[in-house]
PDB file of C-alpha atoms in Angstrom:
ATOM      1  CA  MET A   1      32.962 -24.086  -1.042  1.00  0.00           C
ATOM      2  CA  PRO A   2      28.999 -24.008  -1.108  1.00  0.00           C
ATOM      3  CA  ARG A   3      27.569 -25.624  -3.982  1.00  0.00           C
ATOM      4  CA  ILE A   4      24.311 -24.614  -5.653  1.00  0.00           C
ATOM      5  CA  LEU A   5      22.391 -26.484  -8.149  1.00  0.00           C
ATOM      6  CA  ILE A   6      20.709 -24.377 -11.244  1.00  0.00           C
ATOM      7  CA  THR A   7      17.464 -26.230 -12.422  1.00  0.00           C
ATOM      8  CA  THR A   8      16.044 -22.595 -13.502  1.00  0.00           C
ATOM      9  CA  ASP A   9      15.244 -23.927 -17.530  1.00  0.00           C
ATOM     10  CA  TYR A  10      16.692 -20.808 -19.058  1.00  0.00           C
ATOM     11  CA  LEU A  11      19.361 -20.551 -17.624  1.00  0.00           C
ATOM     12  CA  ARG A  12      22.919 -21.713 -18.358  1.00  0.00           C
ATOM     13  CA  PRO A  13      26.763 -22.312 -17.813  1.00  0.00           C
ATOM     14  CA  ASP A  14      29.804 -19.732 -18.558  1.00  0.00           C
ATOM     15  CA  ASP A  15      26.014 -16.853 -18.428  1.00  0.00           C
ATOM     16  CA  GLU A  16      25.847 -13.723 -16.276  1.00  0.00           C
ATOM     17  CA  VAL A  17      24.262 -15.743 -13.412  1.00  0.00           C
ATOM     18  CA  ASP A  18      27.095 -18.351 -13.427  1.00  0.00           C
ATOM     19  CA  HIS A  19      29.772 -16.144 -13.696  1.00  0.00           C
ATOM     20  CA  TYR A  20      27.865 -13.799 -10.775  1.00  0.00           C
ATOM     21  CA  LEU A  21      27.877 -17.134  -8.264  1.00  0.00           C
ATOM     22  CA  ARG A  22      31.394 -18.647  -9.216  1.00  0.00           C
ATOM     23  CA  ALA A  23      33.259 -15.252  -8.271  1.00  0.00           C
ATOM     24  CA  HIS A  24      31.801 -14.933  -5.147  1.00  0.00           C
ATOM     25  CA  GLY A  25      33.414 -18.006  -4.749  1.00  0.00           C
ATOM     26  CA  HIS A  26      30.393 -20.451  -5.113  1.00  0.00           C
ATOM     27  CA  THR A  27      30.809 -24.126  -7.266  1.00  0.00           C
ATOM     28  CA  THR A  28      27.854 -24.263  -9.792  1.00  0.00           C
ATOM     29  CA  VAL A  29      25.916 -27.480 -10.943  1.00  0.00           C
ATOM     30  CA  HIS A  30      22.961 -27.295 -14.019  1.00  0.00           C
ATOM     31  CA  ALA A  31      20.861 -29.993 -14.239  1.00  0.00           C
ATOM     32  CA  PRO A  32      17.907 -27.658 -15.988  1.00  0.00           C
ATOM     33  CA  PRO A  33      14.823 -29.183 -15.096  1.00  0.00           C
ATOM     34  CA  ALA A  34      16.073 -31.655 -12.806  1.00  0.00           C
ATOM     35  CA  GLY A  35      12.789 -33.174 -11.452  1.00  0.00           C
ATOM     36  CA  ARG A  36      11.281 -33.748 -14.702  1.00  0.00           C
ATOM     37  CA  GLY A  37      12.787 -37.609 -14.717  1.00  0.00           C
ATOM     38  CA  GLY A  38      11.358 -37.807 -11.382  1.00  0.00           C
ATOM     39  CA  PRO A  39      11.901 -38.033  -7.809  1.00  0.00           C
ATOM     40  CA  GLU A  40      14.993 -40.153  -8.184  1.00  0.00           C
ATOM     41  CA  GLU A  41      16.215 -38.084 -10.472  1.00  0.00           C
ATOM     42  CA  LEU A  42      15.562 -34.977  -8.688  1.00  0.00           C
ATOM     43  CA  VAL A  43      17.118 -36.510  -5.498  1.00  0.00           C
ATOM     44  CA  ALA A  44      19.792 -37.076  -6.733  1.00  0.00           C
ATOM     45  CA  ALA A  45      20.830 -33.227  -8.903  1.00  0.00           C
ATOM     46  CA  LEU A  46      20.628 -32.840  -5.172  1.00  0.00           C
ATOM     47  CA  ASP A  47      23.114 -34.926  -3.914  1.00  0.00           C
ATOM     48  CA  GLY A  48      26.208 -32.731  -1.943  1.00  0.00           C
ATOM     49  CA  ILE A  49      24.374 -29.246  -2.971  1.00  0.00           C
ATOM     50  CA  ASP A  50      24.253 -26.855  -0.257  1.00  0.00           C
ATOM     51  CA  ALA A  51      21.271 -24.337  -1.828  1.00  0.00           C
ATOM     52  CA  ALA A  52      19.493 -24.779  -5.231  1.00  0.00           C
ATOM     53  CA  LEU A  53      18.292 -22.285  -8.194  1.00  0.00           C
ATOM     54  CA  VAL A  54      15.229 -23.188  -9.349  1.00  0.00           C
ATOM     55  CA  GLY A  55      12.221 -23.214 -11.335  1.00  0.00           C
ATOM     56  CA  HIS A  56       9.026 -25.247 -10.906  1.00  0.00           C
ATOM     57  CA  ASP A  57      10.779 -28.081  -9.630  1.00  0.00           C
ATOM     58  CA  PRO A  58       8.653 -30.392  -7.341  1.00  0.00           C
ATOM     59  CA  LEU A  59      10.533 -30.469  -4.053  1.00  0.00           C
ATOM     60  CA  THR A  60       8.323 -32.360  -1.513  1.00  0.00           C
ATOM     61  CA  ALA A  61       8.819 -33.415   1.667  1.00  0.00           C
ATOM     62  CA  GLN A  62      10.421 -36.899   0.098  1.00  0.00           C
ATOM     63  CA  VAL A  63      12.775 -35.388  -1.969  1.00  0.00           C
ATOM     64  CA  LEU A  64      13.915 -32.893   0.922  1.00  0.00           C
ATOM     65  CA  ALA A  65      14.808 -35.568   2.929  1.00  0.00           C
ATOM     66  CA  ARG A  66      17.059 -36.491   0.927  1.00  0.00           C
ATOM     67  CA  ALA A  67      19.109 -33.980   0.660  1.00  0.00           C
ATOM     68  CA  PRO A  68      20.876 -33.377   4.117  1.00  0.00           C
ATOM     69  CA  ARG A  69      23.566 -30.348   2.739  1.00  0.00           C
ATOM     70  CA  LEU A  70      20.566 -28.095   1.287  1.00  0.00           C
ATOM     71  CA  ARG A  71      20.171 -25.341   3.378  1.00  0.00           C
ATOM     72  CA  VAL A  72      18.514 -22.638   0.429  1.00  0.00           C
ATOM     73  CA  ILE A  73      15.691 -22.382  -1.941  1.00  0.00           C
ATOM     74  CA  VAL A  74      15.652 -19.877  -4.058  1.00  0.00           C
ATOM     75  CA  ARG A  75      12.564 -19.362  -6.777  1.00  0.00           C
ATOM     76  CA  THR A  76      13.463 -18.015  -9.797  1.00  0.00           C
ATOM     77  CA  GLY A  77      10.153 -16.547 -10.118  1.00  0.00           C
ATOM     78  CA  VAL A  78       6.691 -15.684  -7.401  1.00  0.00           C
ATOM     79  CA  GLY A  79       4.742 -18.821  -7.174  1.00  0.00           C
ATOM     80  CA  TYR A  80       6.522 -21.414  -5.125  1.00  0.00           C
ATOM     81  CA  ASP A  81       3.080 -24.017  -4.220  1.00  0.00           C
ATOM     82  CA  SER A  82       5.799 -26.655  -6.264  1.00  0.00           C
ATOM     83  CA  ILE A  83       7.956 -26.230  -2.947  1.00  0.00           C
ATOM     84  CA  ASP A  84       6.865 -28.190  -0.429  1.00  0.00           C
ATOM     85  CA  VAL A  85       7.727 -24.667   2.119  1.00  0.00           C
ATOM     86  CA  GLY A  86       6.490 -26.603   5.776  1.00  0.00           C
ATOM     87  CA  ALA A  87       8.954 -29.207   5.178  1.00  0.00           C
ATOM     88  CA  ALA A  88      11.720 -26.915   4.199  1.00  0.00           C
ATOM     89  CA  GLY A  89      10.985 -24.986   7.147  1.00  0.00           C
ATOM     90  CA  ARG A  90      11.223 -28.081   9.923  1.00  0.00           C
ATOM     91  CA  LEU A  91      14.527 -29.064   8.220  1.00  0.00           C
ATOM     92  CA  GLY A  92      15.890 -25.662   8.366  1.00  0.00           C
ATOM     93  CA  ILE A  93      16.103 -24.718   4.609  1.00  0.00           C
ATOM     94  CA  THR A  94      15.412 -21.395   3.441  1.00  0.00           C
ATOM     95  CA  VAL A  95      13.052 -20.886   0.838  1.00  0.00           C
ATOM     96  CA  SER A  96      12.388 -17.418  -0.769  1.00  0.00           C
ATOM     97  CA  ASN A  97      10.847 -17.000  -3.630  1.00  0.00           C
ATOM     98  CA  LEU A  98      11.297 -12.944  -5.992  1.00  0.00           C
ATOM     99  CA  PRO A  99       8.030 -10.717  -5.703  1.00  0.00           C
ATOM    100  CA  GLY A 100       7.219  -8.599  -7.948  1.00  0.00           C
ATOM    101  CA  ILE A 101       9.890  -9.635 -10.445  1.00  0.00           C
ATOM    102  CA  ASN A 102       8.073 -10.705 -13.273  1.00  0.00           C
ATOM    103  CA  ALA A 103       5.192  -8.086 -12.446  1.00  0.00           C
ATOM    104  CA  ASN A 104       5.316  -5.919 -15.112  1.00  0.00           C
ATOM    105  CA  ALA A 105       5.955  -8.583 -18.370  1.00  0.00           C
ATOM    106  CA  VAL A 106       3.070 -10.340 -16.625  1.00  0.00           C
ATOM    107  CA  ALA A 107       0.502  -7.315 -16.178  1.00  0.00           C
ATOM    108  CA  GLU A 108       1.591  -6.277 -20.392  1.00  0.00           C
ATOM    109  CA  TYR A 109       0.294 -10.321 -21.586  1.00  0.00           C
ATOM    110  CA  THR A 110      -2.735  -9.879 -19.375  1.00  0.00           C
ATOM    111  CA  LEU A 111      -3.329  -7.385 -21.388  1.00  0.00           C
ATOM    112  CA  GLY A 112      -2.842  -9.069 -24.594  1.00  0.00           C
ATOM    113  CA  LEU A 113      -4.885 -11.934 -23.896  1.00  0.00           C
ATOM    114  CA  LEU A 114      -8.190  -9.505 -23.227  1.00  0.00           C
ATOM    115  CA  LEU A 115      -7.114  -7.848 -26.331  1.00  0.00           C
ATOM    116  CA  ALA A 116      -6.788 -11.514 -27.676  1.00  0.00           C
ATOM    117  CA  ALA A 117     -10.176 -12.359 -26.858  1.00  0.00           C
ATOM    118  CA  ALA A 118     -12.317  -9.563 -26.911  1.00  0.00           C
ATOM    119  CA  ARG A 119     -11.468  -9.299 -30.424  1.00  0.00           C
ATOM    120  CA  ARG A 120     -10.881 -12.598 -31.356  1.00  0.00           C
ATOM    121  CA  LEU A 121      -7.408 -12.998 -32.488  1.00  0.00           C
ATOM    122  CA  VAL A 122      -6.274 -16.764 -32.118  1.00  0.00           C
ATOM    123  CA  GLN A 123      -9.858 -17.501 -34.092  1.00  0.00           C
ATOM    124  CA  SER A 124      -9.093 -15.136 -36.527  1.00  0.00           C
ATOM    125  CA  ALA A 125      -5.550 -16.372 -37.398  1.00  0.00           C
ATOM    126  CA  GLY A 126      -7.150 -19.664 -37.394  1.00  0.00           C
ATOM    127  CA  GLY A 127      -9.739 -19.142 -39.368  1.00  0.00           C
ATOM    128  CA  VAL A 128      -7.038 -17.882 -42.154  1.00  0.00           C
ATOM    129  CA  ALA A 129      -5.063 -20.492 -41.647  1.00  0.00           C
ATOM    130  CA  ALA A 130      -7.714 -23.151 -42.222  1.00  0.00           C
ATOM    131  CA  GLY A 131      -8.018 -21.150 -45.947  1.00  0.00           C
ATOM    132  CA  ARG A 132     -11.496 -19.117 -44.247  1.00  0.00           C
ATOM    133  CA  TRP A 133     -11.284 -15.139 -43.791  1.00  0.00           C
ATOM    134  CA  PRO A 134     -13.307 -14.924 -40.698  1.00  0.00           C
ATOM    135  CA  ARG A 135     -14.910 -11.343 -40.204  1.00  0.00           C
ATOM    136  CA  GLU A 136     -17.013 -11.870 -36.777  1.00  0.00           C
ATOM    137  CA  ASP A 137     -17.293  -8.802 -34.562  1.00  0.00           C
ATOM    138  CA  GLY A 138     -15.072  -8.337 -32.209  1.00  0.00           C
ATOM    139  CA  HIS A 139     -15.805  -5.829 -28.357  1.00  0.00           C
ATOM    140  CA  GLU A 140     -13.450  -2.951 -27.555  1.00  0.00           C
ATOM    141  CA  LEU A 141     -12.186  -3.063 -23.946  1.00  0.00           C
ATOM    142  CA  ARG A 142     -13.379   0.796 -23.450  1.00  0.00           C
ATOM    143  CA  GLY A 143     -16.093   1.058 -21.240  1.00  0.00           C
ATOM    144  CA  SER A 144     -16.269  -2.547 -19.873  1.00  0.00           C
ATOM    145  CA  THR A 145     -15.170  -4.287 -16.989  1.00  0.00           C
ATOM    146  CA  LEU A 146     -12.365  -5.409 -15.709  1.00  0.00           C
ATOM    147  CA  GLY A 147     -12.208  -8.175 -12.183  1.00  0.00           C
ATOM    148  CA  LEU A 148      -9.416  -8.623 -10.787  1.00  0.00           C
ATOM    149  CA  ILE A 149      -8.861 -11.466  -8.090  1.00  0.00           C
ATOM    150  CA  GLY A 150      -5.769 -11.057  -6.251  1.00  0.00           C
ATOM    151  CA  TYR A 151      -3.726  -7.320  -5.781  1.00  0.00           C
ATOM    152  CA  GLY A 152      -0.462  -8.723  -5.842  1.00  0.00           C
ATOM    153  CA  ALA A 153       2.321  -7.280  -7.648  1.00  0.00           C
ATOM    154  CA  ALA A 154       0.808  -7.979 -11.056  1.00  0.00           C
ATOM    155  CA  ALA A 155      -2.489  -7.498 -10.624  1.00  0.00           C
ATOM    156  CA  ARG A 156      -1.563  -3.962  -9.346  1.00  0.00           C
ATOM    157  CA  ALA A 157       0.641  -3.617 -12.750  1.00  0.00           C
ATOM    158  CA  VAL A 158      -2.509  -4.753 -14.613  1.00  0.00           C
ATOM    159  CA  VAL A 159      -4.745  -1.261 -13.331  1.00  0.00           C
ATOM    160  CA  PRO A 160      -2.856   1.561 -15.232  1.00  0.00           C
ATOM    161  CA  LEU A 161      -2.482  -0.329 -18.730  1.00  0.00           C
ATOM    162  CA  ALA A 162      -6.618  -1.035 -18.265  1.00  0.00           C
ATOM    163  CA  ARG A 163      -7.063   2.247 -16.754  1.00  0.00           C
ATOM    164  CA  ALA A 164      -5.635   3.388 -20.475  1.00  0.00           C
ATOM    165  CA  PHE A 165      -7.673   1.313 -22.764  1.00  0.00           C
ATOM    166  CA  GLY A 166     -10.976   2.968 -20.549  1.00  0.00           C
ATOM    167  CA  MET A 167     -11.745  -0.326 -17.890  1.00  0.00           C
ATOM    168  CA  ASP A 168     -13.564   0.067 -14.949  1.00  0.00           C
ATOM    169  CA  VAL A 169     -11.912  -1.828 -12.540  1.00  0.00           C
ATOM    170  CA  LEU A 170     -12.763  -4.127  -9.849  1.00  0.00           C
ATOM    171  CA  CYS A 171     -10.437  -6.337  -7.433  1.00  0.00           C
ATOM    172  CA  THR A 172     -11.045  -8.862  -4.854  1.00  0.00           C
ATOM    173  CA  THR A 173      -8.157  -9.391  -2.489  1.00  0.00           C
ATOM    174  CA  GLY A 174      -7.527 -10.015   1.538  1.00  0.00           C
ATOM    175  CA  VAL A 175      -4.703  -7.918   0.995  1.00  0.00           C
ATOM    176  CA  PRO A 176      -5.243  -5.258   4.393  1.00  0.00           C
ATOM    177  CA  GLU A 177      -7.492  -2.692   3.866  1.00  0.00           C
ATOM    178  CA  ASP A 178      -4.467  -0.143   4.300  1.00  0.00           C
ATOM    179  CA  GLN A 179      -2.117  -1.670   1.604  1.00  0.00           C
ATOM    180  CA  ARG A 180      -5.166  -0.694  -0.458  1.00  0.00           C
ATOM    181  CA  SER A 181      -3.720   2.539  -2.083  1.00  0.00           C
ATOM    182  CA  ASP A 182      -5.454   2.740  -5.405  1.00  0.00           C
ATOM    183  CA  PRO A 183      -8.331   5.037  -6.037  1.00  0.00           C
ATOM    184  CA  SER A 184      -9.303   3.439  -9.177  1.00  0.00           C
ATOM    185  CA  VAL A 185      -9.609   0.557  -8.468  1.00  0.00           C
ATOM    186  CA  ARG A 186     -13.229   0.003  -5.879  1.00  0.00           C
ATOM    187  CA  PHE A 187     -12.378  -3.342  -3.960  1.00  0.00           C
ATOM    188  CA  VAL A 188     -15.671  -6.096  -3.739  1.00  0.00           C
ATOM    189  CA  ALA A 189     -16.566  -9.168  -2.737  1.00  0.00           C
ATOM    190  CA  LEU A 190     -15.670 -11.924  -4.480  1.00  0.00           C
ATOM    191  CA  PRO A 191     -19.242 -12.205  -5.598  1.00  0.00           C
ATOM    192  CA  GLU A 192     -20.067  -8.851  -6.591  1.00  0.00           C
ATOM    193  CA  LEU A 193     -16.738  -9.097  -8.720  1.00  0.00           C
ATOM    194  CA  LEU A 194     -18.347 -12.058 -10.671  1.00  0.00           C
ATOM    195  CA  ALA A 195     -21.817 -10.462 -11.512  1.00  0.00           C
ATOM    196  CA  ALA A 196     -19.950  -7.417 -12.888  1.00  0.00           C
ATOM    197  CA  SER A 197     -16.975  -7.905 -14.923  1.00  0.00           C
ATOM    198  CA  ASP A 198     -17.054  -8.268 -18.230  1.00  0.00           C
ATOM    199  CA  TYR A 199     -13.434  -9.706 -17.957  1.00  0.00           C
ATOM    200  CA  VAL A 200     -12.509 -11.732 -15.108  1.00  0.00           C
ATOM    201  CA  SER A 201      -8.440 -12.146 -14.152  1.00  0.00           C
ATOM    202  CA  VAL A 202      -6.696 -14.663 -12.102  1.00  0.00           C
ATOM    203  CA  HIS A 203      -3.433 -13.350  -9.840  1.00  0.00           C
ATOM    204  CA  THR A 204      -3.915 -14.373  -6.785  1.00  0.00           C
ATOM    205  CA  ALA A 205      -0.945 -17.092  -4.936  1.00  0.00           C
ATOM    206  CA  LEU A 206      -2.076 -21.236  -5.338  1.00  0.00           C
ATOM    207  CA  THR A 207      -3.108 -21.907  -1.630  1.00  0.00           C
ATOM    208  CA  ASP A 208      -5.803 -24.489   0.267  1.00  0.00           C
ATOM    209  CA  ARG A 209      -7.612 -21.830   0.507  1.00  0.00           C
ATOM    210  CA  THR A 210      -7.852 -20.367  -3.522  1.00  0.00           C
ATOM    211  CA  ARG A 211      -7.195 -24.218  -4.856  1.00  0.00           C
ATOM    212  CA  GLY A 212     -10.516 -25.041  -7.338  1.00  0.00           C
ATOM    213  CA  LEU A 213     -12.292 -21.061  -5.871  1.00  0.00           C
ATOM    214  CA  LEU A 214     -13.242 -20.940  -9.925  1.00  0.00           C
ATOM    215  CA  ASP A 215     -15.744 -24.149  -9.939  1.00  0.00           C
ATOM    216  CA  ALA A 216     -19.734 -23.602  -9.507  1.00  0.00           C
ATOM    217  CA  ALA A 217     -18.439 -19.618  -9.065  1.00  0.00           C
ATOM    218  CA  PHE A 218     -19.245 -19.153 -13.202  1.00  0.00           C
ATOM    219  CA  ARG A 219     -22.602 -19.306 -12.185  1.00  0.00           C
ATOM    220  CA  ARG A 220     -22.506 -15.740 -10.928  1.00  0.00           C
ATOM    221  CA  MET A 221     -20.725 -14.249 -14.056  1.00  0.00           C
ATOM    222  CA  LYS A 222     -22.191 -12.891 -17.386  1.00  0.00           C
ATOM    223  CA  SER A 223     -22.964 -14.878 -20.848  1.00  0.00           C
ATOM    224  CA  THR A 224     -20.185 -12.747 -22.314  1.00  0.00           C
ATOM    225  CA  ALA A 225     -17.902 -12.499 -19.534  1.00  0.00           C
ATOM    226  CA  VAL A 226     -14.110 -13.660 -20.831  1.00  0.00           C
ATOM    227  CA  LEU A 227     -11.757 -15.723 -17.911  1.00  0.00           C
ATOM    228  CA  VAL A 228      -8.217 -14.530 -17.772  1.00  0.00           C
ATOM    229  CA  ASN A 229      -5.532 -16.808 -15.635  1.00  0.00           C
ATOM    230  CA  THR A 230      -2.100 -15.797 -16.054  1.00  0.00           C
ATOM    231  CA  ALA A 231      -2.043 -17.003 -11.724  1.00  0.00           C
ATOM    232  CA  ARG A 232      -1.897 -20.870 -11.584  1.00  0.00           C
ATOM    233  CA  GLY A 233      -4.016 -23.456 -13.255  1.00  0.00           C
ATOM    234  CA  ALA A 234      -5.704 -24.838 -10.137  1.00  0.00           C
ATOM    235  CA  VAL A 235      -7.095 -21.912  -9.496  1.00  0.00           C
ATOM    236  CA  VAL A 236      -9.470 -23.129 -12.051  1.00  0.00           C
ATOM    237  CA  ASP A 237     -11.678 -25.962 -11.717  1.00  0.00           C
ATOM    238  CA  GLU A 238     -11.391 -26.959 -15.142  1.00  0.00           C
ATOM    239  CA  LEU A 239     -13.904 -29.566 -15.545  1.00  0.00           C
ATOM    240  CA  ALA A 240     -16.229 -26.813 -14.691  1.00  0.00           C
ATOM    241  CA  LEU A 241     -14.372 -24.118 -16.761  1.00  0.00           C
ATOM    242  CA  ALA A 242     -15.335 -26.743 -19.992  1.00  0.00           C
ATOM    243  CA  ASP A 243     -18.737 -27.051 -18.775  1.00  0.00           C
ATOM    244  CA  ALA A 244     -19.256 -23.293 -18.372  1.00  0.00           C
ATOM    245  CA  VAL A 245     -17.830 -22.576 -22.039  1.00  0.00           C
ATOM    246  CA  ARG A 246     -19.610 -24.909 -23.724  1.00  0.00           C
ATOM    247  CA  THR A 247     -22.429 -24.484 -22.050  1.00  0.00           C
ATOM    248  CA  GLY A 248     -22.662 -20.354 -22.633  1.00  0.00           C
ATOM    249  CA  GLU A 249     -22.741 -19.980 -18.681  1.00  0.00           C
ATOM    250  CA  ILE A 250     -19.885 -17.710 -19.582  1.00  0.00           C
ATOM    251  CA  ALA A 251     -18.099 -16.924 -23.291  1.00  0.00           C
ATOM    252  CA  ALA A 252     -14.554 -17.703 -23.550  1.00  0.00           C
ATOM    253  CA  ALA A 253     -11.380 -18.352 -21.181  1.00  0.00           C
ATOM    254  CA  ALA A 254      -7.653 -17.607 -22.017  1.00  0.00           C
ATOM    255  CA  LEU A 255      -5.429 -19.574 -20.001  1.00  0.00           C
ATOM    256  CA  ASP A 256      -2.084 -19.126 -19.806  1.00  0.00           C
ATOM    257  CA  VAL A 257      -1.766 -22.005 -16.678  1.00  0.00           C
ATOM    258  CA  VAL A 258      -2.952 -25.170 -16.314  1.00  0.00           C
ATOM    259  CA  SER A 259      -3.625 -27.863 -13.407  1.00  0.00           C
ATOM    260  CA  GLU A 260      -1.228 -30.216 -15.513  1.00  0.00           C
ATOM    261  CA  GLU A 261       1.569 -28.640 -17.819  1.00  0.00           C
ATOM    262  CA  PRO A 262       1.897 -29.515 -20.734  1.00  0.00           C
ATOM    263  CA  LEU A 263      -1.432 -29.843 -21.445  1.00  0.00           C
ATOM    264  CA  PRO A 264      -2.341 -33.691 -21.457  1.00  0.00           C
ATOM    265  CA  ALA A 265      -3.822 -35.392 -24.188  1.00  0.00           C
ATOM    266  CA  ASP A 266      -7.579 -36.307 -22.563  1.00  0.00           C
ATOM    267  CA  SER A 267      -8.066 -32.792 -20.976  1.00  0.00           C
ATOM    268  CA  PRO A 268     -11.401 -31.148 -20.524  1.00  0.00           C
ATOM    269  CA  LEU A 269     -10.543 -27.701 -21.903  1.00  0.00           C
ATOM    270  CA  ARG A 270      -9.394 -29.379 -25.255  1.00  0.00           C
ATOM    271  CA  ASP A 271     -11.561 -28.902 -28.254  1.00  0.00           C
ATOM    272  CA  VAL A 272     -13.992 -26.456 -26.437  1.00  0.00           C
ATOM    273  CA  GLU A 273     -14.101 -23.952 -28.553  1.00  0.00           C
ATOM    274  CA  GLY A 274     -14.304 -20.569 -26.507  1.00  0.00           C
ATOM    275  CA  ILE A 275     -11.321 -21.794 -24.610  1.00  0.00           C
ATOM    276  CA  VAL A 276      -7.546 -21.076 -25.884  1.00  0.00           C
ATOM    277  CA  VAL A 277      -4.834 -22.418 -24.043  1.00  0.00           C
ATOM    278  CA  PHE A 278      -0.998 -20.826 -24.331  1.00  0.00           C
ATOM    279  CA  SER A 279       2.306 -22.094 -23.157  1.00  0.00           C
ATOM    280  CA  HIS A 280       2.946 -20.572 -19.547  1.00  0.00           C
ATOM    281  CA  LEU A 281       4.513 -17.364 -20.758  1.00  0.00           C
ATOM    282  CA  ALA A 282       3.396 -14.222 -19.429  1.00  0.00           C
ATOM    283  CA  GLY A 283       6.147 -14.030 -17.465  1.00  0.00           C
ATOM    284  CA  GLN A 284       8.415 -15.194 -20.128  1.00  0.00           C
ATOM    285  CA  THR A 285      10.077 -12.295 -21.560  1.00  0.00           C
ATOM    286  CA  ALA A 286      14.053 -11.496 -22.049  1.00  0.00           C
ATOM    287  CA  GLU A 287      13.862  -8.612 -19.118  1.00  0.00           C
ATOM    288  CA  ALA A 288      11.904 -10.330 -17.303  1.00  0.00           C
ATOM    289  CA  ARG A 289      14.475 -13.952 -17.390  1.00  0.00           C
ATOM    290  CA  ALA A 290      17.672 -11.870 -16.715  1.00  0.00           C
ATOM    291  CA  ALA A 291      16.405 -10.211 -13.906  1.00  0.00           C
ATOM    292  CA  ALA A 292      15.348 -12.967 -12.280  1.00  0.00           C
ATOM    293  CA  GLY A 293      18.560 -15.036 -12.820  1.00  0.00           C
ATOM    294  CA  LEU A 294      20.761 -12.006 -11.202  1.00  0.00           C
ATOM    295  CA  GLU A 295      17.980 -11.520  -8.589  1.00  0.00           C
ATOM    296  CA  GLY A 296      17.727 -14.845  -7.601  1.00  0.00           C
ATOM    297  CA  ALA A 297      21.069 -15.349  -7.943  1.00  0.00           C
ATOM    298  CA  ALA A 298      21.784 -12.619  -5.287  1.00  0.00           C
ATOM    299  CA  GLU A 299      19.105 -14.127  -3.312  1.00  0.00           C
ATOM    300  CA  VAL A 300      20.886 -17.158  -2.761  1.00  0.00           C
ATOM    301  CA  LEU A 301      24.757 -15.530  -1.343  1.00  0.00           C
ATOM    302  CA  ALA A 302      22.148 -13.300   1.483  1.00  0.00           C
ATOM    303  CA  ALA A 303      20.427 -16.771   2.394  1.00  0.00           C
ATOM    304  CA  LEU A 304      23.802 -18.878   2.342  1.00  0.00           C
ATOM    305  CA  ALA A 305      25.008 -16.123   4.870  1.00  0.00           C
ATOM    306  CA  GLY A 306      22.030 -16.226   6.935  1.00  0.00           C
ATOM    307  CA  ARG A 307      19.828 -12.773   5.623  1.00  0.00           C
ATOM    308  CA  PRO A 308      17.816 -13.941   3.044  1.00  0.00           C
ATOM    309  CA  ARG A 309      15.584 -11.300   1.370  1.00  0.00           C
ATOM    310  CA  PHE A 310      12.403 -13.227   0.973  1.00  0.00           C
ATOM    311  CA  ALA A 311      11.619 -15.878   2.883  1.00  0.00           C
ATOM    312  CA  VAL A 312       8.731 -17.061   2.582  1.00  0.00           C
ATOM    313  CA  ASN A 313       8.906 -19.552   5.295  1.00  0.00           C
ATOM    314  CA  ALA A 314      10.551 -17.259   7.843  1.00  0.00           C
ATOM    315  CA  HIS A 315       8.663 -17.789  10.523  1.00  0.00           C
ATOM    316  CA  LEU A 316       8.845 -21.879  10.114  1.00  0.00           C
ATOM    317  CA  LEU A 317      12.809 -22.140  10.429  1.00  0.00           C
ATOM    318  CA  PRO A 318      15.038 -22.612  13.133  1.00  0.00           C
ATOM    319  CA  HIS A 319      16.716 -19.504  15.410  1.00  0.00           C
ATOM    320  CA  ALA A 320      19.844 -20.788  13.501  1.00  0.00           C
ATOM    321  CA  PRO A 321      18.070 -20.609   9.342  1.00  0.00           C
ATOM    322  CA  THR A 322      21.238 -21.889   8.199  1.00  0.00           C
ATOM    323  CA  ALA A 323      22.017 -24.784   9.578  1.00  0.00           C
ATOM    324  CA  ARG A 324      21.135 -28.577   8.810  1.00  0.00           C
ATOM    325  CA  ALA A 325      19.955 -30.486  12.045  1.00  0.00           C
ATOM    326  CA  ASP A 326      21.011 -33.700   9.650  1.00  0.00           C
ATOM    327  CA  GLY A 327      23.116 -32.134   7.837  1.00  0.00           C
TER     328      GLY A 327
END
């Protein structure tokens, strides 16, 4: 009977996902979040485990090498940069994500950050809480230009919302031209996007190519521009961003993600007027969580049966992806 480890923090024993997996004959083990205490804690949680339904647990090559029964990892979200996909492939472990599962939640949240930044809502509420009554002018989104970095499911979901507010939309992406089907979006190179946009919203995956993508790039942006990031913190060079906002190279930043979470006490992003950091909430809606849990459980079953639908490392797997050489 396969044993499935569940580390995603919003999934609980006896919930719908737990019942679904047990109804299909599997044993579930809950340990959310298993890796917070370090790699040894995660290795212990993976002992005797065949499949794992995970959040942001750091599944490194060293951890995976010590989990000889593990055949399947499913990430209950889109990003999977916390998993060593190459090491998993070499060990015959299928790694899946859930593309687009929280795209609507992220898109709505992105518009919320744009509105909050444009109308200075956080600063206003903070001023009232401190006993003041701030009345500075904000800006309307209508007539402004939004630049999207990336054209995945979340970015595509942002487009109609931004257009409904009267924004022009630019996008820079590596997506092939035959997949850029929205005539309301103008696709441009990154330098042009940065120079033309009033708001720049990050939606790209974290890869070797995109790590630190936005560093000296702030010099290309308008002094009135606002950066929004709901993708991955490490896409942005945080020291460069703090300097850019502090010196007026750009006006502000609204960040839902940072390089190290929770935000460290010594982060350069702290105490910079114009930078607001939120606690990684973009995809965290009741609806998105429910969908991710059930879809993730279904992917676990499909992958255990040798038929993963969303494997991100299929090209790295041996011919028998459900067989571990060491297990």
